[in-house]
Coordinates of C-alpha atoms in Angstrom, one line a residue:
X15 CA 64.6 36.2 111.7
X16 CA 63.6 37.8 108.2
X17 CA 62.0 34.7 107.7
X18 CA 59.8 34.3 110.3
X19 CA 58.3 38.2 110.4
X20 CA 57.8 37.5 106.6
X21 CA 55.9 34.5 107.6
X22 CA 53.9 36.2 110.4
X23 CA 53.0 39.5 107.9
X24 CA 51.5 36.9 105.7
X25 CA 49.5 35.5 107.9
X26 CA 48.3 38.7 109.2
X27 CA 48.0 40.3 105.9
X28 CA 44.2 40.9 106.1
X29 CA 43.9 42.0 109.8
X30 CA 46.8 44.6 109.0
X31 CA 44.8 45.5 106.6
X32 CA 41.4 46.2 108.4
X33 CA 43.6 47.7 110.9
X34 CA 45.1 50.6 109.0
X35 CA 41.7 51.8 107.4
X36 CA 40.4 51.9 110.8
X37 CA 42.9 54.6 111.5
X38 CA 42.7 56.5 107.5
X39 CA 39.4 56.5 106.4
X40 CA 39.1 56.3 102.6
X41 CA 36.3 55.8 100.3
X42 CA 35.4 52.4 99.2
X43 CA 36.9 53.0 95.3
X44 CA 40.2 54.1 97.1
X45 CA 39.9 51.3 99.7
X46 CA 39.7 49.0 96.9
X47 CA 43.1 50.1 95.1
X48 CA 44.8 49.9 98.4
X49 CA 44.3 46.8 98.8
X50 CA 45.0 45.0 96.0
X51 CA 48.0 47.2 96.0
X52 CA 48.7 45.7 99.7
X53 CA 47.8 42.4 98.9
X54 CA 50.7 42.2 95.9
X55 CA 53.2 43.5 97.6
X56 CA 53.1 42.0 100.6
X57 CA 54.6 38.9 99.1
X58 CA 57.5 41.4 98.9
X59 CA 58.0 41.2 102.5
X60 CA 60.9 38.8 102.4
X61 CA 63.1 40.8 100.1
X62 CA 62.4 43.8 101.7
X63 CA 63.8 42.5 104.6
X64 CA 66.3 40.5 103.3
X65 CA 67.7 43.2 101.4
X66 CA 67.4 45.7 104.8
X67 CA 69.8 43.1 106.4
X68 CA 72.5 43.2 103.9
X69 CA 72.3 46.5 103.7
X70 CA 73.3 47.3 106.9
X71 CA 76.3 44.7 106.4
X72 CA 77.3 46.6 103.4
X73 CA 76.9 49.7 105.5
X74 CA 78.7 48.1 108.3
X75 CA 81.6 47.2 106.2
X76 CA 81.6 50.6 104.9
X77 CA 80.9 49.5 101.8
X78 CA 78.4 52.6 101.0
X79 CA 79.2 52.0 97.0
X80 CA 77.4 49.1 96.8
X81 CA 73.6 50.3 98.5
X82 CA 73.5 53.1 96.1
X83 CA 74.3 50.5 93.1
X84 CA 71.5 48.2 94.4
X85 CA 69.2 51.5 94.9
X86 CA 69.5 52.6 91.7
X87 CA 69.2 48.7 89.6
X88 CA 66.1 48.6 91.6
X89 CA 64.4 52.0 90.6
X90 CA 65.6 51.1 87.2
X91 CA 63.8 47.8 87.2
X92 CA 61.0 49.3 88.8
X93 CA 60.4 52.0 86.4
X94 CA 60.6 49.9 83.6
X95 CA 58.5 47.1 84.8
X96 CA 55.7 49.5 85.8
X97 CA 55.4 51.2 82.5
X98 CA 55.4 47.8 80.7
X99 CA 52.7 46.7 83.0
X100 CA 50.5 49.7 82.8
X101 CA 51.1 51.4 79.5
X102 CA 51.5 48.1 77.4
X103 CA 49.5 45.2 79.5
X104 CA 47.2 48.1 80.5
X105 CA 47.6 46.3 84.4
X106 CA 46.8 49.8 86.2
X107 CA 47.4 49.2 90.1
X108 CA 48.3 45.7 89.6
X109 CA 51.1 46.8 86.9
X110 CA 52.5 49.3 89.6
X111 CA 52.3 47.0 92.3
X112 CA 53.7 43.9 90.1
X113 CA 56.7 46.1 88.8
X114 CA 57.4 47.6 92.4
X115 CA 57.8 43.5 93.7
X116 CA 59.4 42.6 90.9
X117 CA 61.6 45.4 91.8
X118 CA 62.7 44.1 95.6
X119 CA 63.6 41.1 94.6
X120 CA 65.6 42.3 92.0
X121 CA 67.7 44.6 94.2
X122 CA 67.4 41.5 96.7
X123 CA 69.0 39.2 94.0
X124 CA 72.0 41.5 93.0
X125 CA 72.5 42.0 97.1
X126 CA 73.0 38.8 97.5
X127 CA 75.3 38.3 94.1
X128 CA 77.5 41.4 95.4
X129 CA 77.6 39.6 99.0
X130 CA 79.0 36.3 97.4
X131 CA 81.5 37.8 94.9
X132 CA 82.8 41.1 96.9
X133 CA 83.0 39.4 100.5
X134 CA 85.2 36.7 102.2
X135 CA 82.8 34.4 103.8
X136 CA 84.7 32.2 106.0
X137 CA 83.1 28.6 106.3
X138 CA 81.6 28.4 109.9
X139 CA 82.4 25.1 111.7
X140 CA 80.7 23.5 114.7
X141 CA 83.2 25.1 117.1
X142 CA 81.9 28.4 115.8
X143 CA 78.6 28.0 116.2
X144 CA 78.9 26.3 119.2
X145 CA 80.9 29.5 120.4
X146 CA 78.2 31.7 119.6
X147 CA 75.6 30.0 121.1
X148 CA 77.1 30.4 124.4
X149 CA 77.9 33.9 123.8
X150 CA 74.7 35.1 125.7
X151 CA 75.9 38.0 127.0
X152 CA 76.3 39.1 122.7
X153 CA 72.6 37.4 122.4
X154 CA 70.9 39.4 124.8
X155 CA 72.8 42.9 123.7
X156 CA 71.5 41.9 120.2
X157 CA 67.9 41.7 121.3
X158 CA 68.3 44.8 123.2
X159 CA 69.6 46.8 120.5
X160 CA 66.5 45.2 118.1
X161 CA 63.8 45.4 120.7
X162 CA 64.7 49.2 121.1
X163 CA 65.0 50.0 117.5
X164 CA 61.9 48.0 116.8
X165 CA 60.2 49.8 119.6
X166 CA 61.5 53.6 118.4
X167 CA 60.2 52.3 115.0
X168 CA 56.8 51.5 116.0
X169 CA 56.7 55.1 117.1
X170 CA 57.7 56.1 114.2
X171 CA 55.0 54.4 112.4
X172 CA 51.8 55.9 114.6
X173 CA 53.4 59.2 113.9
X174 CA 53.1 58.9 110.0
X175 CA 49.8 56.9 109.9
X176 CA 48.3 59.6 112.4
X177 CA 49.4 62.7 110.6
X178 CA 47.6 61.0 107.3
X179 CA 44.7 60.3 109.1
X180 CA 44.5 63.3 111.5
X181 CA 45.2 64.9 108.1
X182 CA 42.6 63.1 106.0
X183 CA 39.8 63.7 108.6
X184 CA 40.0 67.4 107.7
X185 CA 39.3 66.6 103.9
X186 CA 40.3 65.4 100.5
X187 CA 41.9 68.4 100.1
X188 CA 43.7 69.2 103.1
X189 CA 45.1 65.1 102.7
X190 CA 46.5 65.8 99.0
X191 CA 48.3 69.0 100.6
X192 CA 49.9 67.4 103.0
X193 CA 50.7 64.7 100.7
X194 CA 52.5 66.9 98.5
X195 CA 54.5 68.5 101.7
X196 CA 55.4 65.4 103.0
X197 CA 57.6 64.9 99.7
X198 CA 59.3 67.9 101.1
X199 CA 60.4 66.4 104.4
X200 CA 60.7 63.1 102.7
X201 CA 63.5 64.5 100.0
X202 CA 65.2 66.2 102.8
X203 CA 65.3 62.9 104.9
X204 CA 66.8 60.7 102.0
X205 CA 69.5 63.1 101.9
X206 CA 70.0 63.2 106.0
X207 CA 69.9 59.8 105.9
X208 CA 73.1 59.4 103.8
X209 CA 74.5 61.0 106.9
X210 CA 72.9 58.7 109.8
X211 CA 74.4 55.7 107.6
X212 CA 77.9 57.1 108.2
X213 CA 77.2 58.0 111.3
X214 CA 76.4 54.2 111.9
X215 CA 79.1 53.0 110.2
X216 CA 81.9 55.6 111.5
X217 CA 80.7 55.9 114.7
X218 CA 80.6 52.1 114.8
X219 CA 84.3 52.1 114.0
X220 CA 85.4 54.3 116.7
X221 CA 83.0 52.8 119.3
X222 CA 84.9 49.5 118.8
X223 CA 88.5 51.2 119.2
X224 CA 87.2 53.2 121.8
X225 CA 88.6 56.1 119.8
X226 CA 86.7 59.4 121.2
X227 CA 88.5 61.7 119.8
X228 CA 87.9 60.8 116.4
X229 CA 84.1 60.0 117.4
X230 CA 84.1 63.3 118.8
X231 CA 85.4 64.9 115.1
X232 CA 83.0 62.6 113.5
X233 CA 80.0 64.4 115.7
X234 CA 81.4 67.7 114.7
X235 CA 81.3 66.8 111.3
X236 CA 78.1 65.5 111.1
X237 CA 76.9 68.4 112.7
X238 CA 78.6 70.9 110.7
X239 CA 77.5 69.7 107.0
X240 CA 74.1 68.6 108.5
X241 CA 73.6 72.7 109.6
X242 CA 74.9 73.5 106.0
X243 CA 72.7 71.5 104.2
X244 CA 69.7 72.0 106.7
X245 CA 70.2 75.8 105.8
X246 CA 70.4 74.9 101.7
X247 CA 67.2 73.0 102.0
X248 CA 65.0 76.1 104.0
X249 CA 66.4 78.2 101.7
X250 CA 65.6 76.1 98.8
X251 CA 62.0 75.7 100.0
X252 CA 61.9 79.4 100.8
X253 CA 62.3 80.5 97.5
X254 CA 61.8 77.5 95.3
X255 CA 59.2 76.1 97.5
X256 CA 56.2 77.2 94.4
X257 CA 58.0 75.9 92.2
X258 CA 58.3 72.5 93.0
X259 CA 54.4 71.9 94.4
X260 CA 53.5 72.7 90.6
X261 CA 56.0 70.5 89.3
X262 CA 54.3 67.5 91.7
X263 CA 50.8 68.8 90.3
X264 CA 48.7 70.8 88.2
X265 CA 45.6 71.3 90.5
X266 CA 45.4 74.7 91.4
X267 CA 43.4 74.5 94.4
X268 CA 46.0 71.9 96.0
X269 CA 48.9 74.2 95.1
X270 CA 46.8 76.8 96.7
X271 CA 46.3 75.4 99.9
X272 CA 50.0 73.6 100.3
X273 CA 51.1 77.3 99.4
X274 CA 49.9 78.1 102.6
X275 CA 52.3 76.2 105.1
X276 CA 55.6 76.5 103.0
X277 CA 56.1 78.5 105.9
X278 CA 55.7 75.7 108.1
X279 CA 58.0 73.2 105.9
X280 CA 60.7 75.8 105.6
X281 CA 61.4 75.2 109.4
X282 CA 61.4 71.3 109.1
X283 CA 65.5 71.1 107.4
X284 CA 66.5 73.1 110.5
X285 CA 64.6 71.7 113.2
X286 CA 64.9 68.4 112.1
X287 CA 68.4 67.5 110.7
X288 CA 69.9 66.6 114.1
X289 CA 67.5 64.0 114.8
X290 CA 68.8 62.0 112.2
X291 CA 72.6 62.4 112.7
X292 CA 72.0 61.5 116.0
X293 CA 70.1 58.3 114.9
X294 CA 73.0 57.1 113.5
X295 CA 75.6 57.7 115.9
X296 CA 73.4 56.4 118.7
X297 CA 72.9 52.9 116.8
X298 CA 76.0 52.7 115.9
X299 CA 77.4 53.0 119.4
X300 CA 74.7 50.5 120.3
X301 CA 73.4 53.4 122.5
X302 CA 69.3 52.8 121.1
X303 CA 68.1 52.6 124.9
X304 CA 68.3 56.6 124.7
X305 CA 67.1 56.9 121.1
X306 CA 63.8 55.3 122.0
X307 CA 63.3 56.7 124.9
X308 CA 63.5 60.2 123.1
X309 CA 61.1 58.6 120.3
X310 CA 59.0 57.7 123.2
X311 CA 58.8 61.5 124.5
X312 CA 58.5 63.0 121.1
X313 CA 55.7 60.7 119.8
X314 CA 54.0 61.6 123.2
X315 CA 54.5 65.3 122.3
X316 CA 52.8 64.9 119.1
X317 CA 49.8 63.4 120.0
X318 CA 49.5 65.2 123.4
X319 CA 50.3 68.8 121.5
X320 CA 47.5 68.0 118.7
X321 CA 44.6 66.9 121.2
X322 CA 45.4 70.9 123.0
X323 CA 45.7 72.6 119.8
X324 CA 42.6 73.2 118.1
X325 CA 41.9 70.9 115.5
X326 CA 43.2 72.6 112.3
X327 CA 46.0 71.7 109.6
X328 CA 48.6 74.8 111.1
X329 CA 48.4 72.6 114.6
X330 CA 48.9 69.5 112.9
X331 CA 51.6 70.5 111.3
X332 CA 52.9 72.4 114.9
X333 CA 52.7 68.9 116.3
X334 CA 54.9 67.6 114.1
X335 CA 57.9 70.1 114.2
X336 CA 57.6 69.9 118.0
X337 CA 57.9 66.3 117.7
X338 CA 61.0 66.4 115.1
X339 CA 62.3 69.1 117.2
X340 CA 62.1 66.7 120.7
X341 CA 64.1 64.3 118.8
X342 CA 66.6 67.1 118.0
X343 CA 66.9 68.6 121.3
X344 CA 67.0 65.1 123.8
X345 CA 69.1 63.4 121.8
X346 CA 71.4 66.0 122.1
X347 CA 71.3 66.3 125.8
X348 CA 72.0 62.3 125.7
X349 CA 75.1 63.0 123.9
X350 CA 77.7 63.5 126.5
X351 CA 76.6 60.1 128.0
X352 CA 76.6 58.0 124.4
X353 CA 80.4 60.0 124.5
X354 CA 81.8 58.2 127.6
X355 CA 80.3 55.1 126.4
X356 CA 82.5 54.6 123.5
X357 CA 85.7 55.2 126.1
X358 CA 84.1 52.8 128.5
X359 CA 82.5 49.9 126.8
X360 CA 83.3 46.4 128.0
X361 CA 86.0 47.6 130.7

């Protein structure tokens, strides 16, 4: 399935292009570097999702040790490659994009090597697959679960791509703010995801046993040291929040203007964190029908919230916490029904 998406970004590279920068206007040098930085990487495709596949096996198993070793090779690799390409070839974009490829399959390769060495792989027969293919009650469930998460992240995507454009059309400026803020929400949602991966895999576990209680103590948990570390990062970004935009850059009008909604990114770790705790447990339960129907509503929130608001960086940014905040809130309403769920699958 990898395969065939790979195969179908390829041949749709160019229209994917044209598409996204009729949505984020750039000028034509910019345009340029974008897309030879697209058209590079998008040979990547196959690793990406290659390695996203065992990945979640890994994750699956449990096996949380070995993503963060393939993580790490592959920054490694890509750091290295990219300063041989641009400092000593003197490659510029094409060095960064060459080194980031070279990069996926690299942590694509070692996936694969750890998957063959660390794994029992029983040989399948034709009994098995001929078991499997009649199986099509597990077929359709499959589809179900990908349709849903493929859906929710489609929503996903028009959320990011809008903010950057709704962001852009208000100036060079206000787009290299909010640049520099998203790395705020972004390093607080590499963290929260750690979480939403044992929430997958945990929650996983005990949907299979039909163990609530301990699903239950799992939700506590993940509720518990998400509010603990939701509270770290506002405070972090309360009063360390100046400090790090000048570490990200030097230009003093940028920092000026970003200065201005640290207010605003303070509140995203506390509004925010739940959504992705809940993420996890609801794929891991399999439960994804009510995770994308809660996408659905927040990404309609967003949009809805920004066209009422007058159009100014404080309501885009408004938009967005109300939409992080939906996910928060309606997931947790679902919760109670995702509960019974693990006690009353398959009976």
């Amino acid at each position: 399935m990898g395969g065939a998406f790979s195969l179908l970004l390829w041949v749709l590279q160019v229209p994917i292009l044209h598409t996204v920068f009729c949505f984020v206007p750039a000028e034509p040098e910019v345009r340029q570097l974008a897309a030879t930085y697209f058209r590079i990487l998008i040979w990547g495709s196959p690793a990406v999702l290659g390695l996203y596949s065992l990945v979640g096996w890994f994750l699956g198993m449990q096996r949380a040790k070995l993503p963060m070793t393939i993580a790490i090779v592959q920054n490694v690799v890509n750091i290295l490659a990219s300063l041989f390409l641009v400092c000593v070839l003197g490659w510029k974009v094409e060095g960064v994009a060459l080194g980031t490829l070279l990069a996926q399959y690299a942590g694509l390769l070692l996936a694969l090597w750890l998957w063959r060495t660390r794994f029992e792989r029983p040989e399948p027969t034709l009994h098995t697959w001929r078991t499997l293919l009649r199986d099509r009650a597990s077929f359709v469930a499959f589809f179900q679960v990908n349709r849903d998460i493929f859906l929710r992240t489609l929503c996903l995507i028009a959320v990011t791509v809008s903010f950057t454009s709704f962001g852009s059309a208000q100036g060079e400026l206000t787009l290299a703010a909010n640049t520099l803020l998203m790395q705020f929400f972004l390093l607080f949602s590499y963290i929260m995801d750690g979480f939403a991966y044992a929430g997958e895999a945990l929650g996983g576990r005990y949907y299979g046993a039909r163990d609530t209680l301990r699903f239950a103590r799992l939700h506590r948990s993940l509720l518990l040291w998400g509010s603990a570390l939701a509270l770290l990062f506002t405070l972090g970004y309360g009063f360390g929040g100046s400090v790090l935009l000048r570490l990200l850059t030097d230009e003093v009008s940028v920092i000026a203007l970003a200065s201005h909604y640290l207010s605003l990114i303070c509140a995203v770790p506390f509004i925010g964190f739940a959504a992705f705790l809940y993420d996890g447990l609801y794929i891991g339960t399999t439960s994804t029908r009510y995770m994308l129907l809660t996408m659905v509503l927040a990404t309609l929130l967003f949009f809805g919230l920004y066209a009422l608001l007058p159009p100014a960086n404080t309501s885009l940014w408004l938009a967005f916490l109300t939409y992080l905040g939906c996910r928060s809130l309606v997931q947790a309403l679902y919760y109670p029904k995702v509960k019974q769920t693990v006690a009353h699958h398959n009976q």
